[in-house]
Coordinates of C-alpha atoms and ligand atoms in Angstrom, one line a residue:
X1 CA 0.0 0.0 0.0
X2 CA 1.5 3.3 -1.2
X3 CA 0.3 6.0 1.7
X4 CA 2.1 9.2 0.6
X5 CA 1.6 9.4 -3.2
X6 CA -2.0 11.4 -3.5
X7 CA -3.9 11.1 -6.3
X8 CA -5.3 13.8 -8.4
X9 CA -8.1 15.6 -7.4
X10 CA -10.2 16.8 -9.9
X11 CA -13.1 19.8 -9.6
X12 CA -15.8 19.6 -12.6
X13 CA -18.5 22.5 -12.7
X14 CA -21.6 21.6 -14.1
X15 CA -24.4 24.0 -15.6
X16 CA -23.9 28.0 -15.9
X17 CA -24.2 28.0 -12.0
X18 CA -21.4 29.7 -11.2
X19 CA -19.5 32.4 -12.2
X20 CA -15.8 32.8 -13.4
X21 CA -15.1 34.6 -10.2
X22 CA -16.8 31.7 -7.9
X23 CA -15.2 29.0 -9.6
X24 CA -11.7 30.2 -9.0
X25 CA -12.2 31.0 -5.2
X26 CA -13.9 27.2 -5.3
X27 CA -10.9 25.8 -6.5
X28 CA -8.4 27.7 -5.0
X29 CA -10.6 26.5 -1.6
X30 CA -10.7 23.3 -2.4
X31 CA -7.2 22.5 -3.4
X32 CA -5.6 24.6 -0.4
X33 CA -8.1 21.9 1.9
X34 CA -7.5 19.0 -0.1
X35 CA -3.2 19.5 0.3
X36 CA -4.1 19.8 4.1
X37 CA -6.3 16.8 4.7
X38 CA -3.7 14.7 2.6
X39 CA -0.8 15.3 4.4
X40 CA -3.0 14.1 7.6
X41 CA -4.0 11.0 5.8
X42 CA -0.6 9.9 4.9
X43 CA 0.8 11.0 8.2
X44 CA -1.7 8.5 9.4
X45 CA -1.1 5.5 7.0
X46 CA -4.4 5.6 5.1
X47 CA -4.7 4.7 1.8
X48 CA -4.7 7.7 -1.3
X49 CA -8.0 8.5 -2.4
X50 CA -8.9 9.4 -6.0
X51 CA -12.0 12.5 -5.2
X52 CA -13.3 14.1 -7.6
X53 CA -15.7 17.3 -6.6
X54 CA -18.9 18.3 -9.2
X55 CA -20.6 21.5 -8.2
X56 CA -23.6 21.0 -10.1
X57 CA -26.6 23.5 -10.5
X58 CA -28.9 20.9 -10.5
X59 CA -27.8 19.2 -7.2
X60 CA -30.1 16.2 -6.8
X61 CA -29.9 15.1 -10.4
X62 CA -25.7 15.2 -10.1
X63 CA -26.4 12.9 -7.1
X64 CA -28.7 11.0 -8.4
X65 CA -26.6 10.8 -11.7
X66 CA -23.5 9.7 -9.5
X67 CA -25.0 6.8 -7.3
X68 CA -23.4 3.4 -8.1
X69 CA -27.0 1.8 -8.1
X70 CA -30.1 4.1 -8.3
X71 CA -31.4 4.8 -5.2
X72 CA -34.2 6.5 -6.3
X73 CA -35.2 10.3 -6.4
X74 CA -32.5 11.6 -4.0
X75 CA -34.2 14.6 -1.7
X76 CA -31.8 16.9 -0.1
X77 CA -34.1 17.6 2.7
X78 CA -33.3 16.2 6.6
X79 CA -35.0 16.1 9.7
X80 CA -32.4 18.7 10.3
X81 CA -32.3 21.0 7.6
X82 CA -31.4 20.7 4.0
X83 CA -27.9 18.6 2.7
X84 CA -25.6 21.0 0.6
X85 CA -23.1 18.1 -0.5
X86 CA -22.7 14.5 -0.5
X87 CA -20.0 11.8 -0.9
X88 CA -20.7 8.6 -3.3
X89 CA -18.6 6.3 -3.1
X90 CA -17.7 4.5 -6.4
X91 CA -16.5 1.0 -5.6
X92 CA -16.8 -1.1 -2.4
X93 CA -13.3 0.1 -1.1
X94 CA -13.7 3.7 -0.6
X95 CA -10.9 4.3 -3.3
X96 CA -12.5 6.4 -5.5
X97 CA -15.2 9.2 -4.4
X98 CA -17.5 11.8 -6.1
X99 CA -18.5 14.5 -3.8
X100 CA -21.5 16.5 -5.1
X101 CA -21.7 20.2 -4.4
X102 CA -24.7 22.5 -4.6
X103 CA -23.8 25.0 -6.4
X104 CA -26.4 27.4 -5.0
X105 CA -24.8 28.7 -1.7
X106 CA -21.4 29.3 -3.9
X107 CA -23.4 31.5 -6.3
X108 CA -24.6 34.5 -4.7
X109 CA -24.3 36.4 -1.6
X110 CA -27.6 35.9 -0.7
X111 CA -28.4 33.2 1.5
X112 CA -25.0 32.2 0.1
X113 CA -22.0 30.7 2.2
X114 CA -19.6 33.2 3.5
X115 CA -16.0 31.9 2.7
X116 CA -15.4 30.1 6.4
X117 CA -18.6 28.4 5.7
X118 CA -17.9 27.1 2.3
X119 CA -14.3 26.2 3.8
X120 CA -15.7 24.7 6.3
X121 CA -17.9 22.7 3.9
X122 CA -14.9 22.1 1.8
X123 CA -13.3 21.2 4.4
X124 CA -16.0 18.7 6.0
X125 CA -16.7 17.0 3.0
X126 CA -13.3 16.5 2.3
X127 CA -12.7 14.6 5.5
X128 CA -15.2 11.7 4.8
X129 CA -13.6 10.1 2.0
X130 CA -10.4 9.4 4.1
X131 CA -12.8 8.1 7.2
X132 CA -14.8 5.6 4.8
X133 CA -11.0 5.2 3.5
X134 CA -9.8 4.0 6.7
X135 CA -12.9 2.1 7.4
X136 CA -12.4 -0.2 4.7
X137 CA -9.0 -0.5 5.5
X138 CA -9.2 -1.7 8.8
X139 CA -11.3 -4.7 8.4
X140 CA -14.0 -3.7 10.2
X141 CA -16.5 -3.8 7.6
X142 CA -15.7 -7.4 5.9
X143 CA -18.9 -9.0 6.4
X144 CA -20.9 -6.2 6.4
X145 CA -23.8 -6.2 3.7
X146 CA -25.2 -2.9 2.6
X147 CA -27.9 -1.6 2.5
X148 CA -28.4 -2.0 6.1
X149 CA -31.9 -4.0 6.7
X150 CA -32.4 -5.6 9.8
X151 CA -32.6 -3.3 13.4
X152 CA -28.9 -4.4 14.4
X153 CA -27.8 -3.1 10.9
X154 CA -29.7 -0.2 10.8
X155 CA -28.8 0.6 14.6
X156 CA -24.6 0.2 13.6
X157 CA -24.6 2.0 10.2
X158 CA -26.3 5.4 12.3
X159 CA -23.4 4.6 15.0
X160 CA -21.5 4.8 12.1
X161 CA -22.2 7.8 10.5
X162 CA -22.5 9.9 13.8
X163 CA -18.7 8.7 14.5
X164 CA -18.2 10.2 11.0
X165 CA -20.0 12.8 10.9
X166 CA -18.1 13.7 14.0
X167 CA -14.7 13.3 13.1
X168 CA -15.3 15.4 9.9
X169 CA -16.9 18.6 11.8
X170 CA -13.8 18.5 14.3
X171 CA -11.2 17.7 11.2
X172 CA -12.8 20.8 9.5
X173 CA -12.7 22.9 12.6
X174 CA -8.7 22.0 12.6
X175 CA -8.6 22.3 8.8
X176 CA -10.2 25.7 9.2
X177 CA -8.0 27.1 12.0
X178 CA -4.4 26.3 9.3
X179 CA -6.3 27.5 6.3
X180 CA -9.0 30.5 6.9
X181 CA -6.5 32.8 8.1
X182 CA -4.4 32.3 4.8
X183 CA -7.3 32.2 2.6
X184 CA -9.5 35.0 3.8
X185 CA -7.2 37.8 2.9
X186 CA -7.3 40.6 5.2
X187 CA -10.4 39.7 6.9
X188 CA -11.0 39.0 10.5
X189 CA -12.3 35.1 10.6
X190 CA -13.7 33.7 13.5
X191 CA -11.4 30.8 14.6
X192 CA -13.8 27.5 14.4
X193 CA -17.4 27.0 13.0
X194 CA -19.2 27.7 16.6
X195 CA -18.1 31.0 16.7
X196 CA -20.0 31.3 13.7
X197 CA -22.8 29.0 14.0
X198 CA -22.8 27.8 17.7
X199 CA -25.9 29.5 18.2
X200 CA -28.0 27.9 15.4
X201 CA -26.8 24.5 16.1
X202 CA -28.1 24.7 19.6
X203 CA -31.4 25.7 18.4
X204 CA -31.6 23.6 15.8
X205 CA -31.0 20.7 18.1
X206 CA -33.6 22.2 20.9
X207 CA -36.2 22.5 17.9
X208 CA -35.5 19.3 16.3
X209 CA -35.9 17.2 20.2
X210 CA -38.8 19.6 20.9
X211 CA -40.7 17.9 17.2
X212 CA -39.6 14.0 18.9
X213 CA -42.6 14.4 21.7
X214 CA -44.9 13.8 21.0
X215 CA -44.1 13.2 17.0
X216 CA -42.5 10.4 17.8
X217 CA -44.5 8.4 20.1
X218 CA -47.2 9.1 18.2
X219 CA -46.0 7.4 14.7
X220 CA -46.1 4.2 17.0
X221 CA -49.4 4.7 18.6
X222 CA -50.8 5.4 15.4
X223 CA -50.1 2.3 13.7
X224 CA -50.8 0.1 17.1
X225 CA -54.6 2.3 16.2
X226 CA -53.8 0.8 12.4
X227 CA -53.9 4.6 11.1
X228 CA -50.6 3.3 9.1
X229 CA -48.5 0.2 8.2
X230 CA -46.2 -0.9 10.3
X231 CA -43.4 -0.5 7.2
X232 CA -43.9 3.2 7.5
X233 CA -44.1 3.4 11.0
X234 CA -40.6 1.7 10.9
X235 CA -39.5 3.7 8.4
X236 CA -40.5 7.2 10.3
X237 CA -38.8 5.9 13.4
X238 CA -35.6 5.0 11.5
X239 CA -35.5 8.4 9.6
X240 CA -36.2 10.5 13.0
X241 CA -33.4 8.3 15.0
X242 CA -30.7 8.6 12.0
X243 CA -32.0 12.6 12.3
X244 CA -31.7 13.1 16.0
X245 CA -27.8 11.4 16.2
X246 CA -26.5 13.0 13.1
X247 CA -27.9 16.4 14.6
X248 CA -27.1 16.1 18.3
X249 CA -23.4 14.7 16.9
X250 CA -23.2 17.7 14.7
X251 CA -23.3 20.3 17.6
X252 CA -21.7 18.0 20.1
X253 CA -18.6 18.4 17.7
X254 CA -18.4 21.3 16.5
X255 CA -19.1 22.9 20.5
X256 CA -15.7 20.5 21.5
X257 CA -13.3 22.2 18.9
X258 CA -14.5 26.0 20.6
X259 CA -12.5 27.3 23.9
X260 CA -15.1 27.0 26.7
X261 CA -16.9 23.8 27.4
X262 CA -20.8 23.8 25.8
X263 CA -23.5 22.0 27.1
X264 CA -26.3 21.3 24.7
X265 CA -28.0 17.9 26.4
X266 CA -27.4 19.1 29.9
X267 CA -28.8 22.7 29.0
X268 CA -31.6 24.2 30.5
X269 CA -33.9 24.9 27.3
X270 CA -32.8 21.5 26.0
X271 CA -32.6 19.2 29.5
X272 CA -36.3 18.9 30.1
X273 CA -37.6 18.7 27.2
X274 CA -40.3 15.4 27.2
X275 CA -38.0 13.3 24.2
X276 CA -35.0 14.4 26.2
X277 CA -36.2 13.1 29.8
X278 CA -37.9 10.5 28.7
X279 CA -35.5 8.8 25.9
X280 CA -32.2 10.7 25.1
X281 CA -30.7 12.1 29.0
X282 CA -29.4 8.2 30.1
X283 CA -29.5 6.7 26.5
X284 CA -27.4 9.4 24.7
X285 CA -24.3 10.0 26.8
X286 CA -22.2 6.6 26.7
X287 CA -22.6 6.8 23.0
X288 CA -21.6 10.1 22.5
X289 CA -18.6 9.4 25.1
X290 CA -17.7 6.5 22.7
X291 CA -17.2 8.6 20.0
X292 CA -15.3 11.6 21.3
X293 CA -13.0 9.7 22.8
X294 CA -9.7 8.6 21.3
X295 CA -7.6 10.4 18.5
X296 CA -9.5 12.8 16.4
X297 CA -7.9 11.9 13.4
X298 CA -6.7 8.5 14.2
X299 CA -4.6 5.9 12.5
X300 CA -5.3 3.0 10.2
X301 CA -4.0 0.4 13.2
X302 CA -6.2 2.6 15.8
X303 CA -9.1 2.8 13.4
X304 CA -10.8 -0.5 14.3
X305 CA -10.7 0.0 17.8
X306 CA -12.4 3.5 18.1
X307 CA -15.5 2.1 15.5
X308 CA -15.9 -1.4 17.3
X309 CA -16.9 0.4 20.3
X310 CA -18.6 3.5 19.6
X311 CA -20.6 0.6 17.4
X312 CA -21.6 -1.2 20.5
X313 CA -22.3 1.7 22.3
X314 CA -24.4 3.1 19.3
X315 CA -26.4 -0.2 19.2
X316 CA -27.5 -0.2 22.9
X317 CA -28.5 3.4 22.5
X318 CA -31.0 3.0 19.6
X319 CA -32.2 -0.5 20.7
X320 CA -33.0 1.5 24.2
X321 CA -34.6 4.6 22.8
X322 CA -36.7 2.0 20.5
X323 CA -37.1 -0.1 23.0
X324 CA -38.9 3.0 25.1
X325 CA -40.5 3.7 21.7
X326 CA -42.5 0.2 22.5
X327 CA -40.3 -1.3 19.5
X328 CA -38.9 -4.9 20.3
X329 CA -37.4 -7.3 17.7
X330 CA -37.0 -10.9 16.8
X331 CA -33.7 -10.9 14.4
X332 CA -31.9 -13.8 12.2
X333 CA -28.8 -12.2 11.6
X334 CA -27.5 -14.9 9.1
X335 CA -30.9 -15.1 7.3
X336 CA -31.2 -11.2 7.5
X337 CA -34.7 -11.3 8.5
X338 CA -36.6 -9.5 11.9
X339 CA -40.2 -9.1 12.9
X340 CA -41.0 -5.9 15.2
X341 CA -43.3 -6.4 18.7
X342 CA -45.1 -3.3 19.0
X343 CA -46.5 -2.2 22.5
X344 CA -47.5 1.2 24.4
X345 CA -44.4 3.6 23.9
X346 CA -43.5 5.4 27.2
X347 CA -44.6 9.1 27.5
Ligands
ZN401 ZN1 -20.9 14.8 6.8

């Protein structure tokens, strides 16, 4: 395995989306990020990576037109607000990445990125290929059929991704402090993304845990009242637990790369809310433990480790909270089959 050869990245603008002007300052981004986030990823003995970035004016189509098997209509829109990018991988190896751009906050000032956020996107983005490079690397997912299906599956893939998703804010945050000051001429940047955007993280989390209770509880009770099928009602629940870890993970990163310790769980709007007392206060906290602890950019030989437990600890969370949720499961691992018991969830 070669680890300090990089290969090319190449940066492909689609549609009349962006001017001469944008597409320059994207680049120049881009290529500063990329130069940093390889010399971490050989330092570390991962694998090269072959990423290539399309900023597309029509964003869903470019993802949709880059998936390795059609996944159907792709919708940007989360339980937490809307998706501006997105990796695809395009083997089963994590070797070789397209990263989709919108190209709509590069295009105008307007409810446009500033240039720490679109570094900071950049720079986010940029971070996941090497992660899922790692991943692969270390073993950890021979074995592992995709799509997930059953529960278990389900419950270690969101482990996953908030593990991810939080290594990638606090990479960018690092990523930021070495490259903002050197890119934004002049300027005065703030030093990492919550002094930019602590603010809205926090309510976006309060909002989103405030919607859980009764939402929640009530997608169960309505199919136990057979006002829907129990494939939806899985579905929902899956959608809004995938939506509350990536979320709370989101914040909880980016609040542990600023200078004074946050508390977003333990916080008095957020603390008593219903969804929080009743599901996320004793669930949450040994999972999101699991995954700050350890290097934040580790190794290849200290990659397995970190994912096998924040796994486990991810798994007993979401069986827990379902488990509240009235959800219990029967599960053939090997036959890749599972029945849900549905009773009262707790409220
Ligand atoms: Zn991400």
């Amino acid at each position: 395995v070669v680890c300090g050869t990089a290969k090319p990245l190449t940066i492909t603008f689609e549609g009349n989306a962006l001017s001469d002007g944008h597409r320059a300052t994207f680049t120049a981004d881009a290529i500063e990020v990329f130069r940093v986030l390889d010399r971490i990823r050989a330092d570390r003995s991962i694998p090269p990576i072959e990423v290539q970035l399309v900023v597309a004016g029509s964003f869903a189509a470019a993802v949709q037109a880059n998936q390795r098997q059609s996944e159907g209509p792709f919708d940007a829109e989360r339980p937490f607000g809307k998706v501006a990018a997105k990796n695809l991988a395009q083997d089963d190896r994590g070797e070789r990445v397209v990263i989709v751009f919108d190209a709509v906050p590069w295009s105008s000032d307007e409810g446009g990125y500033d240039r720490f956020q679109a570094l900071g996107t950049i720079a986010h983005e940029l971070a996941h290929p090497i992660l899922e490079r790692a991943r692969h690397s270390s073993g950890v997912l021979d074995g592992v059929t995709f799509p997930s299906f059953t529960p278990g599956e389900i419950a270690r893939s969101i482990s996953r991704e908030g593990l991810d998703e939080y290594r990638a804010d606090a990479i960018c945050d690092i990523v930021l402090a070495q490259v903002a000051s050197k890119t934004v001429d002049g300027a005065s940047v703030p030093a990492v993304t919550w002094d930019a955007a602590g603010e809205s993280y926090v309510r976006g989390v309060q909002e989103l845990f405030s919607r859980l209770h009764p939402n929640l509880p009530d997608v169960v009770q309505t199919y136990r009242e057979w006002r829907m099928d129990i494939e939806s009602m899985w579905r929902e629940v899956v959608r809004e637990s995938e939506g509350l870890v990536t979320a709370y993970i989101h914040a909880r990163a980016h609040a542990d790369q600023s200078d004074a310790p946050v508390a977003i769980l333990d916080s008095i709007e957020i603390r008593e809310l219903p969804f929080v007392r009743l599901y996320l206060k004793d669930t949450m906290p040994p999972y999101v433990e699991a995954v700050r602890e350890g290097p934040l950019l580790p190794s290849l030989a200290e990659f397995a480790a970190i994912d096998r437990t924040v796994v486990d600890a991810g798994e007993k969370m979401l069986r827990e909270i379902w488990g509240r949720l009235g959800l219990s499961f029967t599960e053939d691992s090997a036959a890749r089959t599972f029945g849900i018991h549905v009773a009262e969830p707790i409220r």
